[in-house]
CSV table of C-alpha atoms in Angstrom, one decimal:
chain,number,residue,atom,x,y,z
A,135,UNK,CA,8.8,-8.8,-11.4
A,136,UNK,CA,5.8,-11.1,-10.6
A,137,UNK,CA,7.6,-12.1,-7.5
A,138,UNK,CA,7.0,-8.6,-6.2
A,139,UNK,CA,3.2,-8.9,-6.5
A,140,UNK,CA,1.3,-8.6,-3.3
A,141,UNK,CA,-2.2,-8.0,-1.8
A,142,UNK,CA,-3.6,-5.8,0.9
A,143,UNK,CA,-5.8,-8.2,2.8
A,144,UNK,CA,-8.4,-5.4,3.5
A,145,UNK,CA,-9.8,-6.2,0.0
A,146,UNK,CA,-10.7,-9.6,1.6
A,147,UNK,CA,-11.7,-8.5,4.9
A,148,UNK,CA,-15.0,-10.6,5.0
A,149,UNK,CA,-13.2,-13.6,3.7
A,150,UNK,CA,-10.4,-13.2,6.3
A,151,UNK,CA,-12.7,-12.7,9.2
A,152,UNK,CA,-14.5,-16.0,8.3
A,153,UNK,CA,-11.3,-18.3,7.1
A,154,UNK,CA,-8.1,-16.5,7.3
A,155,UNK,CA,-5.8,-19.4,6.9
A,156,UNK,CA,-8.1,-20.7,3.9
A,157,UNK,CA,-7.6,-17.0,2.1
A,158,UNK,CA,-3.9,-17.0,2.6
A,159,UNK,CA,-3.8,-20.6,1.2
A,160,UNK,CA,-5.8,-19.3,-1.8
A,161,UNK,CA,-3.9,-16.4,-2.4
A,162,UNK,CA,-0.7,-18.7,-2.5
A,163,UNK,CA,-2.6,-21.0,-5.1
A,164,UNK,CA,-3.3,-17.8,-7.3
A,165,UNK,CA,0.5,-17.1,-7.4
A,166,UNK,CA,0.6,-14.1,-4.9
A,167,UNK,CA,4.1,-13.7,-3.4
A,168,UNK,CA,3.1,-11.7,-0.4
A,169,UNK,CA,0.4,-10.4,1.6
A,170,UNK,CA,0.0,-7.0,3.6
A,171,UNK,CA,-2.0,-6.8,6.8
A,172,UNK,CA,-4.5,-4.2,7.8
A,173,UNK,CA,-6.1,-6.3,10.6
A,174,UNK,CA,-5.8,-10.1,11.9
A,175,UNK,CA,-9.5,-10.3,12.4
A,176,UNK,CA,-9.8,-12.0,15.4
A,177,UNK,CA,-7.3,-14.7,14.3
A,178,UNK,CA,-3.9,-15.4,16.6
A,179,UNK,CA,-1.1,-14.1,14.7
A,180,UNK,CA,0.9,-17.1,15.5
A,181,UNK,CA,-1.8,-19.1,13.6
A,182,UNK,CA,-1.5,-16.7,10.6
A,183,UNK,CA,2.5,-16.7,10.6
A,184,UNK,CA,2.5,-20.6,10.5
A,185,UNK,CA,0.4,-20.7,7.4
A,186,UNK,CA,2.4,-18.1,5.9
A,187,UNK,CA,5.5,-20.3,6.5
A,188,UNK,CA,3.5,-23.2,5.1
A,189,UNK,CA,2.6,-21.3,1.8
A,190,UNK,CA,5.8,-19.3,1.3
A,191,UNK,CA,3.8,-16.0,1.4
A,192,UNK,CA,6.0,-13.0,2.5
A,193,UNK,CA,4.5,-9.9,4.3
A,194,UNK,CA,4.8,-6.7,2.3
A,195,UNK,CA,4.1,-4.3,5.3
A,196,UNK,CA,1.4,-3.8,8.1
A,197,UNK,CA,-1.2,-1.0,8.1
A,198,UNK,CA,-2.0,0.9,10.9
A,199,UNK,CA,-4.4,4.1,11.5
A,200,UNK,CA,-2.5,7.5,12.1
A,201,UNK,CA,-3.7,7.4,15.9
A,202,UNK,CA,-2.5,3.6,16.4
A,203,UNK,CA,1.0,4.8,15.3
A,204,UNK,CA,1.2,7.7,17.4
A,205,UNK,CA,-0.3,6.2,20.4
A,206,UNK,CA,0.9,2.3,20.0
A,207,UNK,CA,4.2,2.2,18.5
A,208,UNK,CA,5.5,-0.3,20.1
A,209,UNK,CA,2.8,-2.8,19.0
A,210,UNK,CA,3.5,-2.0,15.4
A,211,UNK,CA,7.3,-2.5,16.2
A,212,UNK,CA,6.6,-6.0,17.7
A,213,UNK,CA,4.3,-7.0,15.0
A,214,UNK,CA,6.4,-5.6,12.1
A,215,UNK,CA,9.4,-8.1,13.5
A,216,UNK,CA,7.3,-10.8,14.2
A,217,UNK,CA,6.2,-10.9,10.7
A,218,UNK,CA,9.6,-10.4,9.3
A,219,UNK,CA,8.8,-7.0,7.5
A,220,UNK,CA,10.7,-3.8,7.5
A,221,UNK,CA,7.6,-1.9,6.6
A,222,UNK,CA,5.1,0.0,8.8
A,223,UNK,CA,2.5,2.0,6.9
A,224,UNK,CA,0.3,4.7,8.0
A,225,UNK,CA,-3.0,3.9,6.1
A,226,UNK,CA,-4.8,6.9,6.5
A,227,UNK,CA,-5.6,9.8,9.1
A,228,UNK,CA,-8.7,11.2,10.8
A,229,UNK,CA,-10.4,14.3,9.7
A,230,UNK,CA,-9.1,16.2,13.0
A,231,UNK,CA,-5.5,16.1,11.3
A,232,UNK,CA,-6.6,17.4,7.7
A,233,UNK,CA,-5.6,20.9,8.2
A,234,UNK,CA,-2.2,22.7,7.9
A,235,UNK,CA,-1.6,22.5,11.7
A,236,UNK,CA,-2.5,18.5,11.5
A,237,UNK,CA,-0.1,18.1,9.0
A,238,UNK,CA,2.6,19.8,10.4
A,239,UNK,CA,2.3,17.9,13.5
A,240,UNK,CA,2.0,14.5,11.7
A,241,UNK,CA,5.2,15.3,9.7
A,242,UNK,CA,7.2,16.0,12.9
A,243,UNK,CA,5.7,13.0,14.9
A,244,UNK,CA,6.1,10.7,12.1
A,245,UNK,CA,9.7,11.6,11.5
A,246,UNK,CA,10.4,11.2,15.2
A,247,UNK,CA,8.9,7.7,14.8
A,248,UNK,CA,10.9,6.9,11.5
A,249,UNK,CA,14.2,8.1,13.4
A,250,UNK,CA,13.4,5.4,16.0
A,251,UNK,CA,12.4,2.7,13.6
A,252,UNK,CA,15.7,3.3,11.7
A,253,UNK,CA,17.4,2.0,14.9
A,254,UNK,CA,15.2,-0.9,14.5
A,255,UNK,CA,15.7,-1.7,11.1
A,256,UNK,CA,12.3,-0.7,10.1
A,257,UNK,CA,10.8,2.2,8.1
A,258,UNK,CA,7.5,4.1,8.0
A,259,UNK,CA,5.6,5.0,4.8
A,260,UNK,CA,2.5,7.1,4.4
A,261,UNK,CA,-0.5,5.6,2.3
A,262,UNK,CA,-2.6,8.3,0.6
A,263,UNK,CA,-6.1,9.1,-0.4
A,264,UNK,CA,-7.5,12.0,-2.4
A,265,UNK,CA,-8.1,14.3,0.7
A,266,UNK,CA,-4.6,15.2,1.1
A,267,UNK,CA,-4.7,17.2,-2.1
A,268,UNK,CA,-7.5,19.5,-0.5
A,269,UNK,CA,-5.0,21.4,2.0
A,270,UNK,CA,-2.0,23.5,1.4
A,271,UNK,CA,1.0,23.6,3.5
A,272,UNK,CA,4.1,25.8,2.8
A,273,UNK,CA,2.9,25.8,-1.1
A,274,UNK,CA,2.5,22.3,-1.4
A,275,UNK,CA,-0.7,19.8,-1.1
A,276,UNK,CA,-1.0,17.9,2.1
A,277,UNK,CA,0.5,14.7,0.8
A,278,UNK,CA,3.6,16.3,-1.0
A,279,UNK,CA,4.3,18.1,2.2
A,280,UNK,CA,4.4,14.7,4.2
A,281,UNK,CA,6.7,13.0,1.8
A,282,UNK,CA,8.7,15.8,0.2
A,283,UNK,CA,12.2,14.2,-0.4
A,284,UNK,CA,14.2,16.4,1.6
A,285,UNK,CA,17.3,15.2,3.8
A,286,UNK,CA,15.6,15.8,7.1
A,287,UNK,CA,12.3,14.3,6.0
A,288,UNK,CA,12.7,10.3,6.4
A,289,UNK,CA,9.0,9.4,6.0
A,290,UNK,CA,8.5,7.3,2.8
A,291,UNK,CA,5.6,7.0,0.6
A,292,UNK,CA,3.1,4.1,-0.2
A,293,UNK,CA,1.5,5.7,-3.0
A,294,UNK,CA,-2.0,4.4,-4.2
A,295,UNK,CA,-2.1,5.0,-7.9
A,296,UNK,CA,-6.0,5.1,-8.0
A,297,UNK,CA,-6.1,7.8,-5.4
A,298,UNK,CA,-3.5,9.9,-6.9
A,299,UNK,CA,-5.8,9.8,-10.1
A,300,UNK,CA,-8.7,10.6,-8.1
A,301,UNK,CA,-7.0,13.7,-6.7
A,302,UNK,CA,-6.6,15.1,-10.2
A,303,UNK,CA,-2.9,13.9,-11.1
A,304,UNK,CA,-1.2,11.4,-13.7
A,305,UNK,CA,0.2,8.9,-11.4
A,306,UNK,CA,3.5,8.7,-12.9
A,307,UNK,CA,4.0,12.5,-13.3
A,308,UNK,CA,3.2,12.7,-9.3
A,309,UNK,CA,5.5,9.9,-8.6
A,310,UNK,CA,8.5,11.1,-10.7
A,311,UNK,CA,10.3,13.1,-7.9
A,312,UNK,CA,10.0,10.3,-5.4
A,313,UNK,CA,12.6,7.7,-7.2
A,314,UNK,CA,14.2,5.6,-4.2
A,315,UNK,CA,11.5,6.7,-1.4
A,316,UNK,CA,8.9,4.3,-2.8
A,317,UNK,CA,9.3,0.7,-1.5
A,318,UNK,CA,5.8,-0.1,-2.0
A,319,UNK,CA,3.0,0.9,-4.4
A,320,UNK,CA,-0.7,0.3,-4.2
A,321,UNK,CA,-2.3,-0.9,-7.1
A,322,UNK,CA,-6.1,-0.4,-8.1
A,323,UNK,CA,-7.6,0.4,-11.3
A,324,UNK,CA,-10.6,3.1,-12.0
A,325,UNK,CA,-13.7,2.3,-13.9
A,326,UNK,CA,-14.2,4.3,-17.1
A,327,UNK,CA,-17.8,5.4,-16.1
A,328,UNK,CA,-19.2,8.7,-14.4
A,329,UNK,CA,-18.6,6.8,-10.8
A,330,UNK,CA,-14.8,6.3,-11.5
A,331,UNK,CA,-15.2,3.3,-9.0
A,332,UNK,CA,-12.6,0.9,-7.8
A,333,UNK,CA,-11.8,-1.9,-10.5
A,334,UNK,CA,-9.6,-4.9,-11.2
A,335,UNK,CA,-6.1,-4.0,-12.6
A,336,UNK,CA,-6.3,-4.0,-16.1
A,337,UNK,CA,-9.9,-3.3,-16.6
A,338,UNK,CA,-9.9,0.5,-16.2
A,339,UNK,CA,-8.6,3.8,-17.3
A,340,UNK,CA,-5.0,3.6,-15.2
A,341,UNK,CA,-1.9,3.2,-17.5
A,342,UNK,CA,-0.2,0.6,-15.3
A,343,UNK,CA,2.4,-0.2,-17.9
A,344,UNK,CA,3.7,3.3,-17.4
A,345,UNK,CA,3.4,2.8,-13.4
A,346,UNK,CA,5.3,-0.3,-13.6
A,347,UNK,CA,8.1,0.8,-15.8
A,348,UNK,CA,8.5,3.8,-13.3
A,349,UNK,CA,8.5,1.4,-10.4
A,350,UNK,CA,11.5,-0.8,-11.8
A,351,UNK,CA,13.6,2.2,-12.6
A,352,UNK,CA,13.0,3.7,-9.1
A,353,UNK,CA,13.2,1.0,-6.6
A,354,UNK,CA,9.9,-0.4,-5.8
A,355,UNK,CA,9.8,-3.4,-4.1
A,356,UNK,CA,6.3,-4.5,-3.8
A,357,UNK,CA,3.1,-4.0,-6.2
A,358,UNK,CA,0.2,-4.3,-3.8
A,359,UNK,CA,-3.3,-4.9,-5.3
A,360,UNK,CA,-5.8,-3.3,-3.1
A,361,UNK,CA,-9.6,-2.8,-4.1
A,362,UNK,CA,-11.5,-1.1,-1.4
A,363,UNK,CA,-14.9,-2.6,-2.5
A,364,UNK,CA,-15.8,-5.1,-5.4
A,365,UNK,CA,-18.6,-5.3,-7.4
A,366,UNK,CA,-18.2,-9.2,-7.8
A,367,UNK,CA,-16.7,-11.5,-5.6
A,368,UNK,CA,-13.2,-10.1,-4.1
A,369,UNK,CA,-11.2,-13.2,-4.4
A,370,UNK,CA,-12.1,-13.4,-8.1
A,371,UNK,CA,-11.2,-9.7,-8.3
A,372,UNK,CA,-7.7,-10.1,-6.8
A,373,UNK,CA,-7.4,-13.4,-9.0
A,374,UNK,CA,-8.1,-11.0,-11.9
A,375,UNK,CA,-5.9,-8.3,-11.2
A,376,UNK,CA,-3.1,-10.8,-10.3
A,377,UNK,CA,-3.4,-12.3,-13.8
A,378,UNK,CA,-3.5,-8.9,-15.5
A,379,UNK,CA,-0.5,-7.7,-13.6
A,380,UNK,CA,1.7,-10.8,-14.6
A,381,UNK,CA,0.5,-10.5,-18.2
A,382,UNK,CA,1.4,-6.9,-18.2
A,383,UNK,CA,4.8,-7.6,-16.5
A,384,UNK,CA,5.8,-10.4,-19.1
A,385,UNK,CA,5.2,-8.0,-22.1
A,386,UNK,CA,7.4,-5.1,-20.2
A,387,UNK,CA,10.0,-7.8,-19.5
A,388,UNK,CA,9.9,-8.8,-23.3
A,389,UNK,CA,10.5,-5.4,-24.4
A,390,UNK,CA,13.3,-4.9,-22.0
A,391,UNK,CA,11.7,-3.0,-19.3
A,392,UNK,CA,12.4,-4.9,-16.1
A,393,UNK,CA,13.7,-8.1,-14.8
A,394,UNK,CA,11.5,-11.3,-14.2
């Protein structure tokens, strides 16, 4: 399982802007198998791809804003192919889309894009926050409406377990209907205090044992560590999350809950 652990580089955005190649090499030393891009922070993608090849790191998807995907799909397609990943992810949507009409339009447009991506050997997933639960569409919350498992809906999901809990849901209960439709899970913990802030995996209140067991039974390909903001050094935070994930995965394996 530990070869499925990746990290969303937005967590390390300041470090990447200062020395992106150095960050990639450090992540490989920590033990990460892959990284997920949100930006190139001014670096030439060719330089980054060279370092990925040097370190053996893979790419577990590329994040784009909703407008970027709707207006610049060619760029997303080209970059996904360049970095050898099938996964293009909508990282979030603007406030102008967060109503019933907006969700209906996005579902239509993203499915049109997903249909095109299939012919390119690519796929699109939607990454949630908590705001999607504030809007109802056809008797569902906005997130469930977008990713509902229907034959004519080919939008996949990249659920963020922190935001599921922040939105009032037990992550595993919410994930239950989506087996086979979640190639990537975003993993971050929640502090056990009034702030309910972002936390390193294994230091907060989220039950990652149950989440990983669900993932191993349901086709998850990547467990992507993300921490939108860190109270201490971000590199130390992702190192802690990696160590705790590996320890937890080892325990699950020993109990017969997944492959190595």
